[in-house]
Amino acid sequence: MAMVEPRSTKYRVLASHLGMLAFIAIILFPLLMVISISFRSGNFAAGSLLPENPSLEHWYLALGIPYTGEDGVITQPPFPVLLWLWNSIKIAVISAVLILALSTTSAYAFARMRFAGKGFVLKSMLIFQMFPPVLSLVALYALFDQIGNHVSWLGLNTHGAVIVASLGGMALHIWTIKGYFDSVDRSLEEAAIVDGATTWQAFRFILLPLSVPILVVVFILAFIMTIMEYPMASILLVDTEKLTLAVGAQQYLYEQNYLWGDFAAAAVLSGLPITVIFLYCQKWIVGGLTAGGVKG
Amino acid sequence: MITQTLSSPGIESRYTMTREFLKWGALALLVAAALYLILALYVQREFVFAMLFLVLTASAVVVFASKRFYAHRYIFPAIAGMGLFVIFPLMYTVGIGFTNYSASNLLSFEQVQENLLSRSFQSESVRYEFDAYKTPEGYVLYLEGNNQDLVTPPINLAAGETRAPLVPATSVPDGEPLQIRDVIKLRQELAGVKLITGDKRELSQASLRSFAAIHPQFTLHENGTLTNNQTDVTYFPNHDIGFYVSPEGEKLVPGWTVNIGWDNYLKVVMDPSIRGPFFQIFVWTLSFAVATVVFTLALGLLLANLLQWDQIRGKGFYRTMLILPYAVPAFISILVFKGLFNQNFGEINLVLENLFGVRPNWFSDPALARTMILIVNTWLGYPYMMLLCMGLLQAIPRDLYEASAMDGAGPVNNLFNITLPLIIKPLMPLLIASFAFNFNNFVLIALLTGGAPDIIGASTPAGTTDLLVSYTYRIAFQDSGQNFGLAAAIATAIFLVVGALSLINLKLSKIKV
């Protein structure tokens, strides 16, 4: 490129590289530290980045296996981390599937059909979505308390309640999918309808196969959002064996019961899969994030 | 699909009939289930919830039964979900803000009355010592009175709650009475026994060795007052504060929920022990959100600029590394920082002590706690800004920079005269959204500091690092008083702020529907 290059460019490039590497070192410090801590023996032992006497005790406990120390003392796992991980994944998969199914059909109606109150509904959905659910927790708590008196799998302290509550955050996904549908040429569906397909068939057999990329993005976004959800799950779930990872993980770091090493192993064990999924999908996730926010 | 349209008319109509039958059958089943739920809620006097489900069911029937609302069928589940879990809780919360709903005023008036009337006390004047005898048919209880002894027929104690008549005893039952340790073993079974005397009085176990008469604690009068039968004090229902009150001003707990108008809002404005912390928290919430947006944007824009630069090699590597804080689940990284910043055994203080010989109190000093929160949130938030900026920077034509370079402009000039003016417009709505998100960043505060250190002199739980949301949450769920009414009033105030923000956002982003 015929860019004008001042002489100082070489030094500026070098400085940029050094600056970014230094910054990455700062970014990586907490993450590497946690991995290191998970291999240290004891819950308070401080030390260098490379553990002096590496021990797998925290990893045994994180995986739910009782650990026998060198002095013969058997430590029981403090918390069922794998069960929490399983709960989180179960809740996230079920609600992501439900969110995907419901928001796809809604987005189809918003993108392709004409009906009264469309613009109003779309806009108010966007506004209401901005309210943090933390503020209506009292009402949600009362609501699930009441429903639970009659429908036991939807009451307090059930996974059903957390799954159903996560459906409230659908507006963003509806907007994202609608934005994509708007970009698909509608003449294909119209041709199918002329050939005798019903509206539903045109949607199911023409539009959906064309929209797989955005559906994957929304599924991943909904999945990650549900896994990370903290306030609602912390109010709705009570029993230790029913908690999700986000609620359970903080039990390691109570001031009176500070299990730093055990937490580190559990954090690496449970955080790693989510991090890897995220990094693997980052291209699509970024696309989905900006699509929902910027495009109309 | 194609085979269907080509199939013979007979098969077609049978297929349609089956479908219709299935559709109406499913709808009827759902409506029946919903009506059961509504009726059950109505019977329990939960009118608000019964109304909510009635509206939902009715609109479902209308939408799914009428051809006119075909398009609405597709959006109904999503709208119903929003209505049930976003809009209804919001309105309900606003409503609670005008009541005294709290741990001591949780029930309705009828439930409170029922609760009080179901209480009983044991009269000391009618009291019998007893002995238990084991017989082949069951246990016989023998009560020693002042002038007459009473005895029961053999009772099967294993049956749980038992009622047994008492008859005047002619003689002491045969055999030895049970030893005290055997009576202790029977303790649970005996507690469920009610003995009915000849004049219809009810006796129950008062102590290990005695039975006594039970009386209802309160009597309800025609005019709605309650009299305590033990102390003879009369209590008047006060529907302004939701308590039964004696003439001396003594309140009966529990109270019931009543509408108290603007009291909760006035409390926030007038009561100095609430007003002070509230405004302090409000100012901190604002500065926290603004600072977070500024820091994350500055850092994100800088990094995005560097990553856009043609001269830099290894962009893929840098990008993946820089995105890492965004990829790690937030609830894990926040807790990791909570540990790393720990005063005594946190790694950050260890490094600081080795390098500079200082050990800051990250969690007990307000200024340091706030600094820590900003550091952590910048760490968490800059990748998002970086990604957004990278997308927006790509849209700026390269030749603009070339022209400015010809004119001798440096990177700083470029930034303020070309880059910022061009990206600020599309970025604005996203910045407002980010501001709103951080204004309500509950998870960060709840997991990192929990609001600590506390504000001194506050009558509600309030911390120097609390945001308005976490403050509200603590008033509602952590305070011993669980003041839902006050929490809802503060939540309503936040609703207004956030609602205004999202309206501005909608206007700025010029979203077309």
Short mmCIF file of C-alpha atoms in Angstrom, two decimals, chain B residues 162-477:
data_model
loop_
_atom_site.label_atom_id
_atom_site.label_comp_id
_atom_site.label_asym_id
_atom_site.label_seq_id
_atom_site.Cartn_x
_atom_site.Cartn_y
_atom_site.Cartn_z
CA THR B 162 -55.52 -39.69 68.68
CA ARG B 163 -58.57 -38.45 70.50
CA ALA B 164 -59.81 -40.41 73.47
CA PRO B 165 -62.68 -39.89 75.90
CA LEU B 166 -62.01 -39.63 79.64
CA VAL B 167 -64.30 -41.46 82.04
CA PRO B 168 -64.37 -41.31 85.86
CA ALA B 169 -62.08 -44.02 87.19
CA THR B 170 -63.40 -46.62 89.59
CA SER B 171 -59.98 -48.09 90.41
CA VAL B 172 -56.33 -47.74 89.52
CA PRO B 173 -55.52 -49.90 86.44
CA ASP B 174 -53.77 -53.24 87.02
CA GLY B 175 -50.04 -53.56 86.74
CA GLU B 176 -47.16 -51.14 87.21
CA PRO B 177 -47.24 -47.60 85.71
CA LEU B 178 -44.57 -46.96 83.07
CA GLN B 179 -41.15 -45.80 84.27
CA ILE B 180 -40.19 -42.22 83.44
CA ARG B 181 -37.70 -43.33 80.78
CA ASP B 182 -40.43 -45.31 78.99
CA VAL B 183 -42.67 -42.26 79.10
CA ILE B 184 -39.85 -40.27 77.52
CA LYS B 185 -39.68 -42.83 74.73
CA LEU B 186 -43.41 -42.30 74.11
CA ARG B 187 -43.01 -38.51 74.16
CA GLN B 188 -43.83 -37.93 70.48
CA GLU B 189 -46.89 -40.19 70.50
CA LEU B 190 -48.21 -38.65 73.72
CA ALA B 191 -47.88 -35.12 72.30
CA GLY B 192 -50.46 -36.05 69.66
CA VAL B 193 -53.04 -37.28 72.16
CA LYS B 194 -56.13 -35.17 72.93
CA LEU B 195 -58.29 -36.23 75.83
CA ILE B 196 -61.96 -35.20 75.96
CA THR B 197 -63.51 -34.83 79.39
CA GLY B 198 -67.14 -35.48 80.18
CA ASP B 199 -67.96 -31.73 79.96
CA LYS B 200 -66.34 -31.51 76.45
CA ARG B 201 -63.12 -29.87 77.54
CA GLU B 202 -59.99 -30.83 75.66
CA LEU B 203 -56.81 -31.84 77.50
CA SER B 204 -53.37 -32.25 76.01
CA GLN B 205 -49.94 -33.03 77.38
CA ALA B 206 -48.54 -30.04 79.25
CA SER B 207 -45.37 -31.56 80.66
CA LEU B 208 -43.76 -34.96 80.90
CA ARG B 209 -46.02 -35.98 83.77
CA SER B 210 -49.15 -33.85 83.34
CA PHE B 211 -52.10 -33.10 81.08
CA ALA B 212 -53.81 -29.69 81.03
CA ALA B 213 -56.77 -28.02 79.36
CA ILE B 214 -56.10 -25.94 76.22
CA HIS B 215 -57.98 -22.71 75.48
CA PRO B 216 -57.91 -20.59 72.36
CA GLN B 217 -55.57 -17.64 72.94
CA PHE B 218 -57.82 -15.06 71.28
CA THR B 219 -61.56 -14.52 70.94
CA LEU B 220 -62.91 -12.62 67.93
CA HIS B 221 -65.70 -10.14 68.69
CA GLU B 222 -68.50 -8.84 66.47
CA ASN B 223 -66.80 -5.45 66.07
CA GLY B 224 -63.60 -7.05 64.78
CA THR B 225 -61.53 -6.72 67.95
CA LEU B 226 -59.56 -9.57 69.45
CA THR B 227 -59.34 -10.29 73.17
CA ASN B 228 -56.41 -12.18 74.62
CA ASN B 229 -58.06 -14.74 76.90
CA GLN B 230 -54.92 -15.08 79.02
CA THR B 231 -54.28 -11.40 79.76
CA ASP B 232 -57.71 -9.91 78.93
CA VAL B 233 -56.12 -7.24 76.72
CA THR B 234 -58.23 -6.17 73.72
CA TYR B 235 -56.55 -5.53 70.36
CA PHE B 236 -58.03 -3.36 67.59
CA PRO B 237 -57.21 -4.04 63.94
CA ASN B 238 -55.38 -1.02 62.52
CA HIS B 239 -55.64 -1.10 58.73
CA ASP B 240 -53.29 1.87 58.30
CA ILE B 241 -50.25 0.06 59.62
CA GLY B 242 -51.40 -3.54 59.21
CA PHE B 243 -51.24 -4.67 62.84
CA TYR B 244 -53.61 -5.54 65.68
CA VAL B 245 -52.83 -2.91 68.32
CA SER B 246 -53.72 -2.74 72.00
CA PRO B 247 -54.80 0.58 73.59
CA GLU B 248 -51.27 0.78 75.06
CA GLY B 249 -49.83 0.58 71.53
CA GLU B 250 -48.59 -3.00 71.73
CA LYS B 251 -48.57 -4.71 68.29
CA LEU B 252 -49.45 -8.34 67.63
CA VAL B 253 -47.06 -10.13 65.27
CA PRO B 254 -47.60 -11.17 62.49
CA GLY B 255 -49.17 -8.18 60.81
CA TRP B 256 -50.79 -8.09 57.40
CA THR B 257 -49.99 -6.30 54.17
CA VAL B 258 -51.69 -2.93 53.69
CA ASN B 259 -51.41 -0.12 51.24
CA ILE B 260 -49.34 2.66 52.81
CA GLY B 261 -49.25 5.02 49.86
CA TRP B 262 -46.08 7.02 49.32
CA ASP B 263 -44.53 6.22 52.73
CA ASN B 264 -41.71 4.10 51.33
CA TYR B 265 -40.78 6.80 48.82
CA LEU B 266 -41.00 9.51 51.48
CA LYS B 267 -38.75 7.41 53.71
CA VAL B 268 -36.07 7.37 51.02
CA VAL B 269 -36.28 11.16 50.75
CA MET B 270 -36.90 12.15 54.39
CA ASP B 271 -35.34 9.61 56.76
CA PRO B 272 -31.70 10.73 57.14
CA SER B 273 -30.46 7.21 57.95
CA ILE B 274 -31.89 6.03 54.62
CA ARG B 275 -31.49 9.21 52.56
CA GLY B 276 -27.78 9.60 53.28
CA PRO B 277 -26.74 6.10 52.21
CA PHE B 278 -29.20 6.16 49.32
CA PHE B 279 -27.68 9.26 47.75
CA GLN B 280 -24.16 8.09 48.46
CA ILE B 281 -24.95 4.81 46.70
CA PHE B 282 -26.69 6.62 43.86
CA VAL B 283 -23.65 8.83 43.22
CA TRP B 284 -21.30 5.85 43.39
CA THR B 285 -23.54 3.87 41.01
CA LEU B 286 -23.44 6.71 38.48
CA SER B 287 -19.69 7.22 38.77
CA PHE B 288 -19.08 3.47 38.62
CA ALA B 289 -21.09 3.11 35.41
CA VAL B 290 -19.52 6.18 33.76
CA ALA B 291 -15.99 5.20 34.80
CA THR B 292 -16.47 1.65 33.57
CA VAL B 293 -17.71 2.80 30.18
CA VAL B 294 -14.84 5.31 29.84
CA PHE B 295 -12.12 2.89 30.93
CA THR B 296 -13.32 -0.08 28.89
CA LEU B 297 -13.87 2.12 25.82
CA ALA B 298 -10.44 3.75 26.09
CA LEU B 299 -8.67 0.45 26.51
CA GLY B 300 -10.80 -1.34 23.91
CA LEU B 301 -10.36 1.42 21.34
CA LEU B 302 -6.60 1.54 21.89
CA LEU B 303 -6.23 -2.21 21.45
CA ALA B 304 -8.60 -2.28 18.48
CA ASN B 305 -6.51 0.46 16.83
CA LEU B 306 -3.33 -1.49 17.39
CA LEU B 307 -4.91 -4.65 16.02
CA GLN B 308 -6.08 -2.79 12.92
CA TRP B 309 -2.63 -1.49 12.16
CA ASP B 310 -1.19 -3.06 9.00
CA GLN B 311 2.33 -3.19 10.41
CA ILE B 312 1.41 -5.50 13.28
CA ARG B 313 1.93 -9.20 12.64
CA GLY B 314 0.40 -12.10 14.56
CA LYS B 315 -3.02 -10.48 14.84
CA GLY B 316 -4.79 -13.81 15.30
CA PHE B 317 -2.67 -14.60 18.35
CA TYR B 318 -3.15 -11.16 19.93
CA ARG B 319 -6.87 -11.22 19.26
CA THR B 320 -7.39 -14.60 20.90
CA MET B 321 -5.29 -13.63 23.91
CA LEU B 322 -6.96 -10.27 24.35
CA ILE B 323 -10.44 -11.78 24.14
CA LEU B 324 -9.70 -14.25 26.96
CA PRO B 325 -11.26 -12.24 29.83
CA TYR B 326 -14.49 -12.22 27.86
CA ALA B 327 -14.36 -15.97 27.27
CA VAL B 328 -13.88 -17.01 30.90
CA PRO B 329 -17.27 -17.16 32.66
CA ALA B 330 -17.69 -13.94 34.64
CA PHE B 331 -18.82 -15.65 37.84
CA ILE B 332 -15.54 -17.54 37.88
CA SER B 333 -13.22 -14.61 37.08
CA ILE B 334 -14.91 -12.37 39.66
CA LEU B 335 -14.41 -15.01 42.35
CA VAL B 336 -10.83 -15.53 41.19
CA PHE B 337 -10.21 -11.81 41.73
CA LYS B 338 -11.93 -11.97 45.09
CA GLY B 339 -9.29 -14.50 46.10
CA LEU B 340 -6.35 -12.78 44.44
CA PHE B 341 -7.14 -9.45 46.15
CA ASN B 342 -7.53 -11.09 49.56
CA GLN B 343 -5.78 -9.02 52.23
CA ASN B 344 -3.86 -11.84 53.95
CA PHE B 345 -3.29 -14.65 51.50
CA GLY B 346 -4.10 -13.06 48.15
CA GLU B 347 -1.43 -13.28 45.48
CA ILE B 348 -1.75 -9.60 44.51
CA ASN B 349 -0.83 -8.41 48.00
CA LEU B 350 2.03 -10.91 48.04
CA VAL B 351 3.46 -9.41 44.86
CA LEU B 352 2.91 -5.85 46.13
CA GLU B 353 4.62 -6.64 49.42
CA ASN B 354 7.63 -8.15 47.71
CA LEU B 355 7.95 -5.22 45.30
CA PHE B 356 6.91 -2.20 47.37
CA GLY B 357 6.41 -3.48 50.89
CA VAL B 358 2.70 -2.55 51.07
CA ARG B 359 -0.36 -4.63 51.90
CA PRO B 360 -3.47 -2.65 50.92
CA ASN B 361 -6.78 -3.50 52.62
CA TRP B 362 -8.70 -4.06 49.41
CA PHE B 363 -11.93 -5.04 51.13
CA SER B 364 -12.10 -2.82 54.19
CA ASP B 365 -11.01 0.56 52.81
CA PRO B 366 -13.84 2.19 50.78
CA ALA B 367 -11.58 3.94 48.25
CA LEU B 368 -9.46 0.84 47.68
CA ALA B 369 -12.54 -1.38 47.40
CA ARG B 370 -13.94 0.92 44.72
CA THR B 371 -10.60 0.97 42.90
CA MET B 372 -10.51 -2.80 42.97
CA ILE B 373 -14.04 -3.01 41.56
CA LEU B 374 -13.12 -0.68 38.70
CA ILE B 375 -9.96 -2.65 37.93
CA VAL B 376 -11.84 -5.93 37.85
CA ASN B 377 -14.69 -4.56 35.78
CA THR B 378 -12.32 -3.00 33.26
CA TRP B 379 -10.57 -6.36 32.98
CA LEU B 380 -13.94 -8.03 32.40
CA GLY B 381 -15.39 -5.44 30.05
CA TYR B 382 -12.71 -4.13 27.67
CA PRO B 383 -12.83 -7.13 25.25
CA TYR B 384 -16.45 -6.36 24.38
CA MET B 385 -15.57 -2.75 23.55
CA MET B 386 -12.53 -3.92 21.62
CA LEU B 387 -14.65 -6.24 19.49
CA LEU B 388 -17.21 -3.52 18.81
CA CYS B 389 -14.50 -1.00 17.89
CA MET B 390 -12.77 -3.49 15.61
CA GLY B 391 -15.98 -3.91 13.71
CA LEU B 392 -16.61 -0.18 13.45
CA LEU B 393 -13.00 0.73 12.54
CA GLN B 394 -13.18 -1.53 9.52
CA ALA B 395 -15.89 0.69 8.07
CA ILE B 396 -13.64 3.79 8.05
CA PRO B 397 -12.06 4.36 4.60
CA ARG B 398 -8.28 3.90 4.73
CA ASP B 399 -7.51 6.84 2.45
CA LEU B 400 -8.71 9.29 5.12
CA TYR B 401 -5.69 8.32 7.23
CA GLU B 402 -3.44 8.51 4.23
CA ALA B 403 -4.58 12.03 3.50
CA SER B 404 -4.01 13.06 7.10
CA ALA B 405 -0.56 11.51 7.04
CA MET B 406 0.25 13.64 4.01
CA ASP B 407 -0.71 16.63 6.09
CA GLY B 408 1.68 15.46 8.78
CA ALA B 409 -0.88 14.37 11.36
CA GLY B 410 0.17 11.94 14.11
CA PRO B 411 -1.82 9.12 15.68
CA VAL B 412 -3.35 11.42 18.32
CA ASN B 413 -4.64 13.84 15.68
CA ASN B 414 -6.01 10.93 13.69
CA LEU B 415 -7.81 9.59 16.73
CA PHE B 416 -9.57 12.82 17.65
CA ASN B 417 -10.22 14.20 14.18
CA ILE B 418 -11.02 11.09 12.13
CA THR B 419 -11.63 7.95 14.16
CA LEU B 420 -13.71 9.22 17.06
CA PRO B 421 -16.10 11.46 15.08
CA LEU B 422 -16.75 8.61 12.65
CA ILE B 423 -17.39 5.83 15.13
CA ILE B 424 -19.07 7.74 17.96
CA LYS B 425 -22.46 7.80 16.26
CA PRO B 426 -22.92 4.06 15.74
CA LEU B 427 -21.17 3.48 19.08
CA MET B 428 -23.45 5.75 21.13
CA PRO B 429 -26.41 3.35 21.57
CA LEU B 430 -24.00 0.56 22.50
CA LEU B 431 -22.32 2.81 25.07
CA ILE B 432 -25.68 3.65 26.60
CA ALA B 433 -26.54 -0.04 26.70
CA SER B 434 -23.21 -0.70 28.39
CA PHE B 435 -23.88 2.13 30.85
CA ALA B 436 -27.30 0.65 31.67
CA PHE B 437 -25.79 -2.81 32.05
CA ASN B 438 -23.14 -1.57 34.48
CA PHE B 439 -25.61 0.65 36.30
CA ASN B 440 -27.27 -2.65 37.17
CA ASN B 441 -24.16 -4.84 37.40
CA PHE B 442 -25.44 -6.90 40.30
CA VAL B 443 -23.32 -10.01 39.78
CA LEU B 444 -20.02 -8.14 40.01
CA ILE B 445 -20.85 -6.54 43.37
CA ALA B 446 -22.61 -9.57 44.82
CA LEU B 447 -19.72 -11.90 44.08
CA LEU B 448 -16.77 -9.53 44.63
CA THR B 449 -17.45 -7.42 47.72
CA GLY B 450 -21.09 -8.03 48.62
CA GLY B 451 -21.24 -4.24 49.15
CA ALA B 452 -18.59 -4.18 51.88
CA PRO B 453 -17.32 -2.13 53.65
CA ASP B 454 -20.56 -0.98 55.27
CA ILE B 455 -21.68 2.64 55.47
CA ILE B 456 -21.64 3.71 59.10
CA GLY B 457 -24.94 5.00 60.50
CA ALA B 458 -27.22 3.44 57.89
CA SER B 459 -30.45 1.90 59.17
CA THR B 460 -30.71 -0.45 56.18
CA PRO B 461 -27.91 -2.73 55.01
CA ALA B 462 -25.86 -0.39 52.81
CA GLY B 463 -22.25 -0.65 51.74
CA THR B 464 -19.85 1.83 50.21
CA THR B 465 -19.43 -0.35 47.13
CA ASP B 466 -23.12 -1.27 46.80
CA LEU B 467 -24.79 -0.34 43.55
CA LEU B 468 -28.47 0.56 43.66
CA VAL B 469 -29.43 -2.94 42.51
CA SER B 470 -27.37 -4.78 45.08
CA TYR B 471 -28.60 -2.33 47.73
CA THR B 472 -32.19 -3.15 46.74
CA TYR B 473 -31.44 -6.85 46.76
CA ARG B 474 -29.95 -6.66 50.24
CA ILE B 475 -32.91 -4.73 51.64
CA ALA B 476 -35.27 -7.32 50.17
CA PHE B 477 -33.44 -10.55 50.86
#
